[in-house]
PDB file of C-alpha atoms in Angstrom:
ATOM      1  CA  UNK A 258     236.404  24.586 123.296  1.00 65.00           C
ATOM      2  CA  UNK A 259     235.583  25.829 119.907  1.00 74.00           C
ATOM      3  CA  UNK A 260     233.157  22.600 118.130  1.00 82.00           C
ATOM      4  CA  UNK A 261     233.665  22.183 114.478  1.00 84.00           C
ATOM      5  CA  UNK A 262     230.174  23.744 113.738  1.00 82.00           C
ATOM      6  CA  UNK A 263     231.027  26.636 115.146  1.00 83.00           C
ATOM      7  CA  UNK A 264     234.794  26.694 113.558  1.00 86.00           C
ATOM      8  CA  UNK A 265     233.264  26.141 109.949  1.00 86.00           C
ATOM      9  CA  UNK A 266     230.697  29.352 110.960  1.00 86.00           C
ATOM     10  CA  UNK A 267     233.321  31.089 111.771  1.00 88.00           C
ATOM     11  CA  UNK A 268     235.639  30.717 107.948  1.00 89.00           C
ATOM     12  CA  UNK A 269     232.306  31.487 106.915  1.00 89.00           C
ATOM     13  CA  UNK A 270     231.594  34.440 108.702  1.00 90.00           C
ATOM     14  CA  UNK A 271     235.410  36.006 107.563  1.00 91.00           C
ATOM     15  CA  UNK A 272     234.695  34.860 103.571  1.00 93.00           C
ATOM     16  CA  UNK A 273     231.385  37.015 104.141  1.00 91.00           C
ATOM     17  CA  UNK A 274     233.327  39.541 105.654  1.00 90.00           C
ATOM     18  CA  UNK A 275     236.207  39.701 102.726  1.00 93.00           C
ATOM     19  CA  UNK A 276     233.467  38.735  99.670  1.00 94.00           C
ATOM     20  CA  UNK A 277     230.954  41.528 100.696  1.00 91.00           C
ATOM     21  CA  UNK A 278     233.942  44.418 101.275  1.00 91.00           C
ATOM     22  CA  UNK A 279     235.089  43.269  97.914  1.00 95.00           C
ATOM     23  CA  UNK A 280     232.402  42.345  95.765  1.00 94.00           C
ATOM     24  CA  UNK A 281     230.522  46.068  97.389  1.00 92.00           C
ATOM     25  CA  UNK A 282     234.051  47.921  96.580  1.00 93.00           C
ATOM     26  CA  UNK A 283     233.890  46.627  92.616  1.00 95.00           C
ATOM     27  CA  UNK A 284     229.857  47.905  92.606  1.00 94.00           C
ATOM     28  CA  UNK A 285     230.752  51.180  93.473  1.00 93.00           C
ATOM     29  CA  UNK A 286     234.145  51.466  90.911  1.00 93.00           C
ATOM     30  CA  UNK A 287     231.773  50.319  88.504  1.00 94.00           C
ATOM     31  CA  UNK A 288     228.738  52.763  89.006  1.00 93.00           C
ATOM     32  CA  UNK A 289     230.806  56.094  90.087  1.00 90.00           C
ATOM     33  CA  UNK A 290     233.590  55.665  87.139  1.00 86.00           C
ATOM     34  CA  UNK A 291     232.538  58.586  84.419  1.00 84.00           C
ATOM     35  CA  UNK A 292     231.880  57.009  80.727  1.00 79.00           C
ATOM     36  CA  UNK A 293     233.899  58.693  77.982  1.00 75.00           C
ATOM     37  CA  UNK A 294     232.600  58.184  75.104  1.00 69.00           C
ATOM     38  CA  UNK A 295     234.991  58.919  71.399  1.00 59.00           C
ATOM     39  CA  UNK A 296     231.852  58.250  68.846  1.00 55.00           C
ATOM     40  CA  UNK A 297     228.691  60.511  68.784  1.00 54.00           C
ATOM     41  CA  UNK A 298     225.933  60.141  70.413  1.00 50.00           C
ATOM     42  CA  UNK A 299     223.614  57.834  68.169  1.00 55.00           C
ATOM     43  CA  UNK A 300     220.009  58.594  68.425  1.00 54.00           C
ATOM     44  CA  UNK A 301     217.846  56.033  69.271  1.00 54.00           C
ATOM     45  CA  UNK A 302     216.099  56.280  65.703  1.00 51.00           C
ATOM     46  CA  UNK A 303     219.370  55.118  64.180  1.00 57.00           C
ATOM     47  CA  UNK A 304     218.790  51.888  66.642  1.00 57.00           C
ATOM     48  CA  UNK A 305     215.923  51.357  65.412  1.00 60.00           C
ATOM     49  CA  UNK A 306     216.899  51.699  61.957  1.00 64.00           C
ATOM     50  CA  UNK A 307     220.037  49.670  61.682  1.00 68.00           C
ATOM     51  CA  UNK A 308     219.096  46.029  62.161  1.00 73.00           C
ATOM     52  CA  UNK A 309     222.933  45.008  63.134  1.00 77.00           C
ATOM     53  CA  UNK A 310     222.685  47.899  65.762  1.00 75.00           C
ATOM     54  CA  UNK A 311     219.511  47.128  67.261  1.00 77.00           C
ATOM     55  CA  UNK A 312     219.985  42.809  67.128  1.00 82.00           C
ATOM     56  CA  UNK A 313     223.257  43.795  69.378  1.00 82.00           C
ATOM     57  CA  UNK A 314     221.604  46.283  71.854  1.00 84.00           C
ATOM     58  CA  UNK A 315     219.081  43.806  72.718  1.00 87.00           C
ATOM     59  CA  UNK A 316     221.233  41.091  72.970  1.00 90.00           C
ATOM     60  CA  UNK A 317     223.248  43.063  75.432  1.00 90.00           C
ATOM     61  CA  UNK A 318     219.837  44.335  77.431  1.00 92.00           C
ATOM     62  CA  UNK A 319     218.471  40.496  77.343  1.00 94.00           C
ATOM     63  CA  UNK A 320     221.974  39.264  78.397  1.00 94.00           C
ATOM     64  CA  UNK A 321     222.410  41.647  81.402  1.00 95.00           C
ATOM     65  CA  UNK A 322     218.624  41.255  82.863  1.00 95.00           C
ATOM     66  CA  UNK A 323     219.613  37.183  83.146  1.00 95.00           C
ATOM     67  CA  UNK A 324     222.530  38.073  85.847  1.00 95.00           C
ATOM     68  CA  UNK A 325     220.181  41.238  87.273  1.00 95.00           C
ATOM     69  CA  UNK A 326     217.608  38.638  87.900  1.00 93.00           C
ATOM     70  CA  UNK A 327     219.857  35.733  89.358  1.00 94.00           C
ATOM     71  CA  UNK A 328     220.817  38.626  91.893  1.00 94.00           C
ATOM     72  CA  UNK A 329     217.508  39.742  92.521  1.00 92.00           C
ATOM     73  CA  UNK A 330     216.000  35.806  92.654  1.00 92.00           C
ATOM     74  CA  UNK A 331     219.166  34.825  94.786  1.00 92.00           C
ATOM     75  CA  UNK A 332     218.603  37.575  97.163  1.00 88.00           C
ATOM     76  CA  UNK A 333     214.938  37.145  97.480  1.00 87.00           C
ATOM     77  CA  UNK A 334     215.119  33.460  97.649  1.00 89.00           C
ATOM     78  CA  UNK A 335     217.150  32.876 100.510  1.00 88.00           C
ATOM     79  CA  UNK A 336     215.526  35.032 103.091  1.00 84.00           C
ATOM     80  CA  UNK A 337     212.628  32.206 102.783  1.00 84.00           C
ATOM     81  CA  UNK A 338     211.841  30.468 105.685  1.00 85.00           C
ATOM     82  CA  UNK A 339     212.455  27.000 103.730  1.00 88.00           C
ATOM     83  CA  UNK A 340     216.199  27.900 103.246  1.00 88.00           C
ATOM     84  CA  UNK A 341     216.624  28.961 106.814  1.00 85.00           C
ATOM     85  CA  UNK A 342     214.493  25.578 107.765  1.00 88.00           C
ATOM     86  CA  UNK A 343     217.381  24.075 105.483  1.00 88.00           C
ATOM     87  CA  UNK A 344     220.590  25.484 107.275  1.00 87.00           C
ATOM     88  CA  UNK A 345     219.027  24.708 110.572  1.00 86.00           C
ATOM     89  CA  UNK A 346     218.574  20.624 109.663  1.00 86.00           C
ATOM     90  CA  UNK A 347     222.196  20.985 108.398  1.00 85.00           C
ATOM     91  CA  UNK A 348     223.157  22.630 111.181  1.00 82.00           C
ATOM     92  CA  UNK A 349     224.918  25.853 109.469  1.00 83.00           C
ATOM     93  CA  UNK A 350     222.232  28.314 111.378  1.00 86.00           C
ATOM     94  CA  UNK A 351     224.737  30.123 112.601  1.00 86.00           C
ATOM     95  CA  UNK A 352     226.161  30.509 109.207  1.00 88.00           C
ATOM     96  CA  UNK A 353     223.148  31.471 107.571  1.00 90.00           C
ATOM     97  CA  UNK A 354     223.659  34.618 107.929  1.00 90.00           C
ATOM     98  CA  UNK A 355     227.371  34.448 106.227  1.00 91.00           C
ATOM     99  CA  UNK A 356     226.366  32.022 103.681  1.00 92.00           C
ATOM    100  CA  UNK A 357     223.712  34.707 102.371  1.00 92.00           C
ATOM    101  CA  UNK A 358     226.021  37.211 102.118  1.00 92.00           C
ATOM    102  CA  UNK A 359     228.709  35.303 100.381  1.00 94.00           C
ATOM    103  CA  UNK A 360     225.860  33.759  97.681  1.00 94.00           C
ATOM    104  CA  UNK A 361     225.150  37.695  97.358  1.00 93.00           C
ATOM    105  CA  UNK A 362     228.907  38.546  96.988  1.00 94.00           C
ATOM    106  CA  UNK A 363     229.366  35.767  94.457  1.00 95.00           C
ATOM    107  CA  UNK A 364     225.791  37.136  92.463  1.00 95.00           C
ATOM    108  CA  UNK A 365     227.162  40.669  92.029  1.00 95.00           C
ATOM    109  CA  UNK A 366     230.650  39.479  91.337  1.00 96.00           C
ATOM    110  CA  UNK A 367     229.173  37.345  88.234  1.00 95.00           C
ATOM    111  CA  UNK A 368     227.169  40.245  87.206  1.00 96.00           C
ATOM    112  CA  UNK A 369     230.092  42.603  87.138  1.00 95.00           C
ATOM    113  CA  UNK A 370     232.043  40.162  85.148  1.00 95.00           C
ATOM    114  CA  UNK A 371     230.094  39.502  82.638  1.00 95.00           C
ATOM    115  CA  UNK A 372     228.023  43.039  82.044  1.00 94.00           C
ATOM    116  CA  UNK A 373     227.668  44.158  78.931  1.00 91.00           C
ATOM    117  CA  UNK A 374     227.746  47.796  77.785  1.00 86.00           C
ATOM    118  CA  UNK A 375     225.483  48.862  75.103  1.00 80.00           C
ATOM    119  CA  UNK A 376     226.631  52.183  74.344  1.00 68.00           C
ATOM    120  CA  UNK A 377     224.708  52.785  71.117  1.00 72.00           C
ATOM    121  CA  UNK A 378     222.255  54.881  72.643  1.00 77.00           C
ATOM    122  CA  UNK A 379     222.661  57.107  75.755  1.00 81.00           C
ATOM    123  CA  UNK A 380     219.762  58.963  77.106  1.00 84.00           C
ATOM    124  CA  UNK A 381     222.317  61.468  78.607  1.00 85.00           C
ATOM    125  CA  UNK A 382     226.013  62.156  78.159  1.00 83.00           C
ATOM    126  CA  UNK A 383     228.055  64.919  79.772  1.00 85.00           C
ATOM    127  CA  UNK A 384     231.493  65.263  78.668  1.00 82.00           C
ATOM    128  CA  UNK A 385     233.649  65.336  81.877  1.00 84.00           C
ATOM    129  CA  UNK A 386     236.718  65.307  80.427  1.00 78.00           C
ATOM    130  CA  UNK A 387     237.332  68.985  79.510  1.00 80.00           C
ATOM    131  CA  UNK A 388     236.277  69.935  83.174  1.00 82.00           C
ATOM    132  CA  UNK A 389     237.806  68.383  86.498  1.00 83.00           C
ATOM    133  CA  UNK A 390     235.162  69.894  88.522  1.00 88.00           C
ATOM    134  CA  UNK A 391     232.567  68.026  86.809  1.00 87.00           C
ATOM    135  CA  UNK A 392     234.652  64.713  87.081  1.00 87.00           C
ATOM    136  CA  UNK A 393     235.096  65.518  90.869  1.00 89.00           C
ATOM    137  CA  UNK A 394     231.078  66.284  91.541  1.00 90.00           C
ATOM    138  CA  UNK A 395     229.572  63.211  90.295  1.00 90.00           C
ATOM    139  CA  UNK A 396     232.597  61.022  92.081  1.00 90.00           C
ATOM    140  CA  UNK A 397     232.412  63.107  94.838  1.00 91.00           C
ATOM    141  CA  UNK A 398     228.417  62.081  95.265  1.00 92.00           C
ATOM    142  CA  UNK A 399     228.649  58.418  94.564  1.00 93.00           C
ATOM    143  CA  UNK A 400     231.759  58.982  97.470  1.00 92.00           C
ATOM    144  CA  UNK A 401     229.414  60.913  99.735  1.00 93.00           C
ATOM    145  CA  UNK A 402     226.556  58.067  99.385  1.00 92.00           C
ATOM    146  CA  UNK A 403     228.777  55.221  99.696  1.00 92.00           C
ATOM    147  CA  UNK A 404     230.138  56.623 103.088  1.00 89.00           C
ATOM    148  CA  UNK A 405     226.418  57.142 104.419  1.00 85.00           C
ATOM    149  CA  UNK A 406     225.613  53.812 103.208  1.00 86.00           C
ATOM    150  CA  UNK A 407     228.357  52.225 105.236  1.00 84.00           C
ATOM    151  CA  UNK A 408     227.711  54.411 108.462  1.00 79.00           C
ATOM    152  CA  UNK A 409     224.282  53.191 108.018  1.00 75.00           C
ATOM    153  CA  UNK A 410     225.396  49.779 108.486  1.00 76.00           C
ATOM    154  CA  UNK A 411     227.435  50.347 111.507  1.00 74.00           C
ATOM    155  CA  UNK A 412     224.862  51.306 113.019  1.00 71.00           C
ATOM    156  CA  UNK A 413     222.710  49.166 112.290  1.00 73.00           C
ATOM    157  CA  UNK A 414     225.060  46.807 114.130  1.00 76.00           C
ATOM    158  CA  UNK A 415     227.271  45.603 111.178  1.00 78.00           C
ATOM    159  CA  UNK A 416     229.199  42.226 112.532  1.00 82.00           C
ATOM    160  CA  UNK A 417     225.802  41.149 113.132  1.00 84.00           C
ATOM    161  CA  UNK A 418     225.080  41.982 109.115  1.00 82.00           C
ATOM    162  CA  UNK A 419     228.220  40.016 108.165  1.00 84.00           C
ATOM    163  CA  UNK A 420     227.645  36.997 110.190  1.00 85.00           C
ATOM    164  CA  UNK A 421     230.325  37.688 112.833  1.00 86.00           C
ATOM    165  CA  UNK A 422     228.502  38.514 116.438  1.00 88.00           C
ATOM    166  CA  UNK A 423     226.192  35.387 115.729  1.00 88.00           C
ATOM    167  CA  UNK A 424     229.652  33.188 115.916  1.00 88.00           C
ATOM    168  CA  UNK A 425     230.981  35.181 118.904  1.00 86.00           C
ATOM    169  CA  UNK A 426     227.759  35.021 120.938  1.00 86.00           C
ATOM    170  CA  UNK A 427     227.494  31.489 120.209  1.00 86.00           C
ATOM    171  CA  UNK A 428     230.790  30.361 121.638  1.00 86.00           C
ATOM    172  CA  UNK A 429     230.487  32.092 124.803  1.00 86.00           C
ATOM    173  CA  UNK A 430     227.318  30.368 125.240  1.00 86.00           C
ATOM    174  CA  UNK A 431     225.046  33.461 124.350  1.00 85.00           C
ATOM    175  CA  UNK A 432     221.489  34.092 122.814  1.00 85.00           C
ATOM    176  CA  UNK A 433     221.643  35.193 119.053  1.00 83.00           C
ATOM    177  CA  UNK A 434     222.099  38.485 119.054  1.00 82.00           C
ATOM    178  CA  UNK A 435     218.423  39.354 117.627  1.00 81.00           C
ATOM    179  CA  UNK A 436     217.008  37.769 120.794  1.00 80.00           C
ATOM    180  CA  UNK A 437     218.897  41.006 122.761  1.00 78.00           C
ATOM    181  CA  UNK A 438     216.955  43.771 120.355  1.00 79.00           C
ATOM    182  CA  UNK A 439     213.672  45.391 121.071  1.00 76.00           C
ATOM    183  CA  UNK A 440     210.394  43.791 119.343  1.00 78.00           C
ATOM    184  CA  UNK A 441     210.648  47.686 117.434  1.00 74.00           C
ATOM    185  CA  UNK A 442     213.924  46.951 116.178  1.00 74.00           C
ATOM    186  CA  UNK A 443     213.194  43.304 115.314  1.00 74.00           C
ATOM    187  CA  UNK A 444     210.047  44.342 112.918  1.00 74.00           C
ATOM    188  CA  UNK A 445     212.255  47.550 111.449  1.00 72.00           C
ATOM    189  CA  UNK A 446     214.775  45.391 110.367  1.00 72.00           C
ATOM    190  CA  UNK A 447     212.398  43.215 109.023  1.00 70.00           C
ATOM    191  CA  UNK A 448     211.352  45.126 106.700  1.00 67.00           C
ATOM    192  CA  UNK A 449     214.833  47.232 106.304  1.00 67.00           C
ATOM    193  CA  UNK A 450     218.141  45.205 106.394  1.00 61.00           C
ATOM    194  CA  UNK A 451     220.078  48.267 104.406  1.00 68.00           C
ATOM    195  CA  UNK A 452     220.329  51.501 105.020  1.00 68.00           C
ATOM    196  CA  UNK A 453     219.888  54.474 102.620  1.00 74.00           C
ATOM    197  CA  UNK A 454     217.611  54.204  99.689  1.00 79.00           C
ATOM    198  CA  UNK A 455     218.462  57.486  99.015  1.00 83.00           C
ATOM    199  CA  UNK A 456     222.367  56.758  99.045  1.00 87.00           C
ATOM    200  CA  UNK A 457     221.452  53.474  96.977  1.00 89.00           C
ATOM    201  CA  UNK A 458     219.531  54.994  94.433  1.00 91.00           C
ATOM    202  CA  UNK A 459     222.222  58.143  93.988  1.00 92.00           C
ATOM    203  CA  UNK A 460     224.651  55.407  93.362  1.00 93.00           C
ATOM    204  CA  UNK A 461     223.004  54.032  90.567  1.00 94.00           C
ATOM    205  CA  UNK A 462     221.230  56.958  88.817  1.00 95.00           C
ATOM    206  CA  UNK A 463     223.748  59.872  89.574  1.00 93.00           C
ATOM    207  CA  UNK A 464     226.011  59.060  86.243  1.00 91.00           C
ATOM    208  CA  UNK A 465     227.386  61.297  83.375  1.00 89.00           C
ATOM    209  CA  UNK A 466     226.525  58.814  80.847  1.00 87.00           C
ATOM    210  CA  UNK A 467     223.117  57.057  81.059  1.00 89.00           C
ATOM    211  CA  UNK A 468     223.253  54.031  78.403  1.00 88.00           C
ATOM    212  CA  UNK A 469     220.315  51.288  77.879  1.00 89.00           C
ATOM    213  CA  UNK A 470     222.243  49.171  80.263  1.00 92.00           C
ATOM    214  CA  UNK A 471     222.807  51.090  82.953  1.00 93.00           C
ATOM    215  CA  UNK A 472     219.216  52.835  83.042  1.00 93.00           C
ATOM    216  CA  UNK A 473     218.197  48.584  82.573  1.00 94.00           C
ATOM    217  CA  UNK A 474     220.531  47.810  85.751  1.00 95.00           C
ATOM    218  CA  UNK A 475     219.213  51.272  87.708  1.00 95.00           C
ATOM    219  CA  UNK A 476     215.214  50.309  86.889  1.00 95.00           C
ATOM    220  CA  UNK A 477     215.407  46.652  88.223  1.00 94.00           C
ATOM    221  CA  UNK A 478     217.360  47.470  90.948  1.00 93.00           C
ATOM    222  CA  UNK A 479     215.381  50.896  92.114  1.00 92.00           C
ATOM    223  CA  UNK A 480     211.861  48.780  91.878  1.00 91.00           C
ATOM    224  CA  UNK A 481     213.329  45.708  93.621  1.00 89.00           C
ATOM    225  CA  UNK A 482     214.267  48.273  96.641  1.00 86.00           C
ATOM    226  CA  UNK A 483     211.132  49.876  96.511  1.00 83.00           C
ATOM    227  CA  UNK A 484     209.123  46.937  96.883  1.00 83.00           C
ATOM    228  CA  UNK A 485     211.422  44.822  99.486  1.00 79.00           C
ATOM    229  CA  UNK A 486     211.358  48.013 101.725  1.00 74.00           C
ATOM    230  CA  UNK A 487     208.377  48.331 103.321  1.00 71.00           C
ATOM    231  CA  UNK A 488     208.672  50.577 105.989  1.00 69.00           C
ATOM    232  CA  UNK A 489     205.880  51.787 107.592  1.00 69.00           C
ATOM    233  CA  UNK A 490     204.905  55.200 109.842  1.00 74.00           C
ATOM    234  CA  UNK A 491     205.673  52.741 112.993  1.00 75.00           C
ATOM    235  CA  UNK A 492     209.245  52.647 111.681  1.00 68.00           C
ATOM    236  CA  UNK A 493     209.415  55.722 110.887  1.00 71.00           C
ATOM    237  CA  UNK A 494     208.260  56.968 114.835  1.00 76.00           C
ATOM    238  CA  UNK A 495     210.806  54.300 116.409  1.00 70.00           C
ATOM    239  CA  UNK A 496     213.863  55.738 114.127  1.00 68.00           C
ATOM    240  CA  UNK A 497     212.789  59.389 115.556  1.00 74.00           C
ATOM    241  CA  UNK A 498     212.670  58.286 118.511  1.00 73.00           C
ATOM    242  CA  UNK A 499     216.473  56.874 118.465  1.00 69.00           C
ATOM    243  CA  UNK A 500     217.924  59.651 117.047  1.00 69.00           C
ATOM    244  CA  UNK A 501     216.224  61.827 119.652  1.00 75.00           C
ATOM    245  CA  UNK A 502     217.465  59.280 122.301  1.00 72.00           C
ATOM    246  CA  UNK A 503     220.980  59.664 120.689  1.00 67.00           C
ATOM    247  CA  UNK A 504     221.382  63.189 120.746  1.00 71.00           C
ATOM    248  CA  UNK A 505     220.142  63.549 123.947  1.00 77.00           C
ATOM    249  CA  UNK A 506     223.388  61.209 124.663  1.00 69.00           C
ATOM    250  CA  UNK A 507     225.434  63.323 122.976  1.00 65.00           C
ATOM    251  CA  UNK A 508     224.271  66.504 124.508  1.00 73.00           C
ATOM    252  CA  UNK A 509     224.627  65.275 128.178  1.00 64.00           C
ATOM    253  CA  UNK A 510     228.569  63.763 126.985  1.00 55.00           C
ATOM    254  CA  UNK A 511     229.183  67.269 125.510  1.00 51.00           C
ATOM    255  CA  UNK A 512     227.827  69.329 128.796  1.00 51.00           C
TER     256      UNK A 512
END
């Protein structure tokens, strides 16, 4: 019988589920739709010269960092081991997992809402609306890098990313899933818990129109993944090693 721990893990796990799919799904409408921009472009001198202009663009840059940071803080913050120590004396360890993801959902969610675009100054701007085929390259790549950042995550076992398989092993009286991966697995996901920082940082330099906000939102977030992803050549040997494993596989199934 299902215990009421592992039923309130469980609504958990599915709000993860819907909030990440969602709150994900709005990042990427957000970064991949192409600016079109009616005024000139102003140059950056102009910013500096008009008082109005400039008070406004900071305000906007100083405005956006304050939700960029929550995100960043939020997502740093709860991998401690004193908020893990904290679900497990609550007894929502098998949420943790869940309830990460959902404070991440809700993060980006209140960053989306209340961004603010300072378009006085863009650092690049290419008209895509005189030429589909310009339209259609930069959505195709932000489509193309979404797709390998997804099939990144299903294989790197997805329902346990979301907070599902934790519930499911639990009520059939299993180990936690991590306790069934090899010590190489454990440490690479250690140090890498999503996949593609080349998809990742496509998504969020690969624009037509590069305002202060943007490049702000593309700097933050590029550094942050830089420095949280510490991969080393060990990694790097064990994720060979897999993929030669795994077309090996596929070689024999083909034969």
């Amino acid at each position: 019988m299902v215990s009421i721990r592992q039923a309130i893990s469980f609504v958990l796990s599915l709000l993860s589920f819907i909030s990440v799919f969602y709150s994900v799904g709005k990042l990427a409408v957000f970064l991949a739709t192409p600016v079109q921009l009616d005024l000139k472009h102003i140059l950056f001198q102009s910013v500096l010269d008009d008082r109005n202009l400039l008070k406004a663009t900071t305000f906007s840059l100083l405005f956006n960092s304050v939700w960029i940071i929550l995100f960043v803080l939020q997502h740093s913050a709860m991998k401690s081991h004193a908020v893990k120590s904290l679900w497990r004396k609550l007894g929502l360890e098998l949420a943790e997992r869940s309830i990460y993801n959902v404070a991440s959902a809700y993060c980006l969610l209140l960053l989306l809402k209340n961004w603010k675009t300072a378009q006085s100054y863009q650092l690049w701007h290419i008209d895509v609306r005189s030429s589909s085929t310009l339209w259609w390259t930069f959505v195709s790549a932000h489509v193309i890098s979404w797709i390998v950042i997804y099939g990144g995550s299903l294989l790197m076992d997805l329902p346990e990313l979301i907070g599902l398989k934790q519930i499911y092993y639990d009520i059939n009286d299993l180990a936690p899933p991590m306790s069934y991966k090899s010590r190489e697995l454990k440490n690479f996901y250690a140090r890498l818990r999503h996949p593609s920082f080349v998809g990742l940082s496509v998504v969020l330099w690969i624009t037509n129109s590069m305002s202060l906000d943007r490049l702000l939102l593309a700097v933050i977030w590029t550094v942050y993944m830089y420095l949280s992803w510490n991969t080393n050549k060990t990694d790097l040997e064990y994720h060979k090693y897999q993929l030669g494993r795994k077309k090996t596989e596929l070689t024999g199934v083909t034969k």
